[in-house]
Amino acid sequence: MNEPERRKVSLAGLGLIGAGAVLGLTLAGSGPTPTDTAAAPRPATSTPADPQRDPGTPS
């Protein structure tokens, strides 16, 4: 039976794969926790571009 072909893997490539895995896990786990969302600033509300006019007032 033939042995499977072995490929050389560079240590730099393994380092990049490991760094990508660590970065992915860090970003995936850095979401806000429920206690943080209460302290998060709310976005400012804006007025509508064309405000509703009172039908009783002349334009």
Coordinates of C-alpha atoms in Angstrom, one line a residue:
M1 CA 0.0 0.0 0.0
N2 CA 1.3 3.5 -0.9
E3 CA 2.0 5.9 1.9
P4 CA 0.1 9.2 1.7
E5 CA 2.0 12.1 0.2
R6 CA 3.3 14.3 3.0
R7 CA 3.4 18.1 2.4
K8 CA 5.8 20.4 4.0
V9 CA 4.1 23.1 6.1
S10 CA 6.0 26.3 7.0
L11 CA 6.0 27.4 10.6
A12 CA 5.1 30.9 9.4
G13 CA 1.9 29.5 7.9
L14 CA 1.0 27.7 11.1
G15 CA 1.6 31.0 13.0
L16 CA -0.7 32.9 10.8
I17 CA -3.4 30.3 11.1
G18 CA -3.0 30.3 14.9
A19 CA -3.1 34.1 15.0
G20 CA -6.3 34.1 12.9
A21 CA -7.9 31.6 15.2
V22 CA -7.1 33.7 18.3
L23 CA -8.3 36.9 16.7
G24 CA -11.6 35.2 15.6
L25 CA -12.2 33.9 19.1
T26 CA -11.4 37.3 20.6
L27 CA -13.8 39.1 18.3
A28 CA -16.5 36.5 18.8
G29 CA -16.3 36.7 22.5
S30 CA -16.1 40.5 22.8
G31 CA -19.8 41.3 22.4
P32 CA -21.6 43.5 25.0
T33 CA -22.9 41.7 28.0
P34 CA -26.4 42.4 29.3
T35 CA -25.1 44.7 32.0
D36 CA -23.2 46.7 29.5
T37 CA -26.2 47.5 27.3
A38 CA -27.9 49.4 30.0
A39 CA -24.9 51.7 30.3
A40 CA -24.5 52.2 26.6
P41 CA -25.3 55.6 25.3
R42 CA -28.5 55.9 23.3
P43 CA -28.4 57.4 19.8
A44 CA -29.8 60.9 19.6
T45 CA -33.2 61.2 18.2
S46 CA -33.7 63.5 15.2
T47 CA -36.7 65.5 14.0
P48 CA -38.4 64.4 10.8
A49 CA -37.3 66.1 7.6
D50 CA -40.8 67.3 6.9
P51 CA -42.6 67.9 10.2
Q52 CA -46.4 67.4 10.3
R53 CA -48.3 70.7 10.2
D54 CA -51.4 71.4 12.1
P55 CA -54.3 71.4 9.6
G56 CA -55.9 74.3 11.5
T57 CA -53.0 76.7 10.8
P58 CA -52.7 78.5 7.4
S59 CA -49.5 77.7 5.5

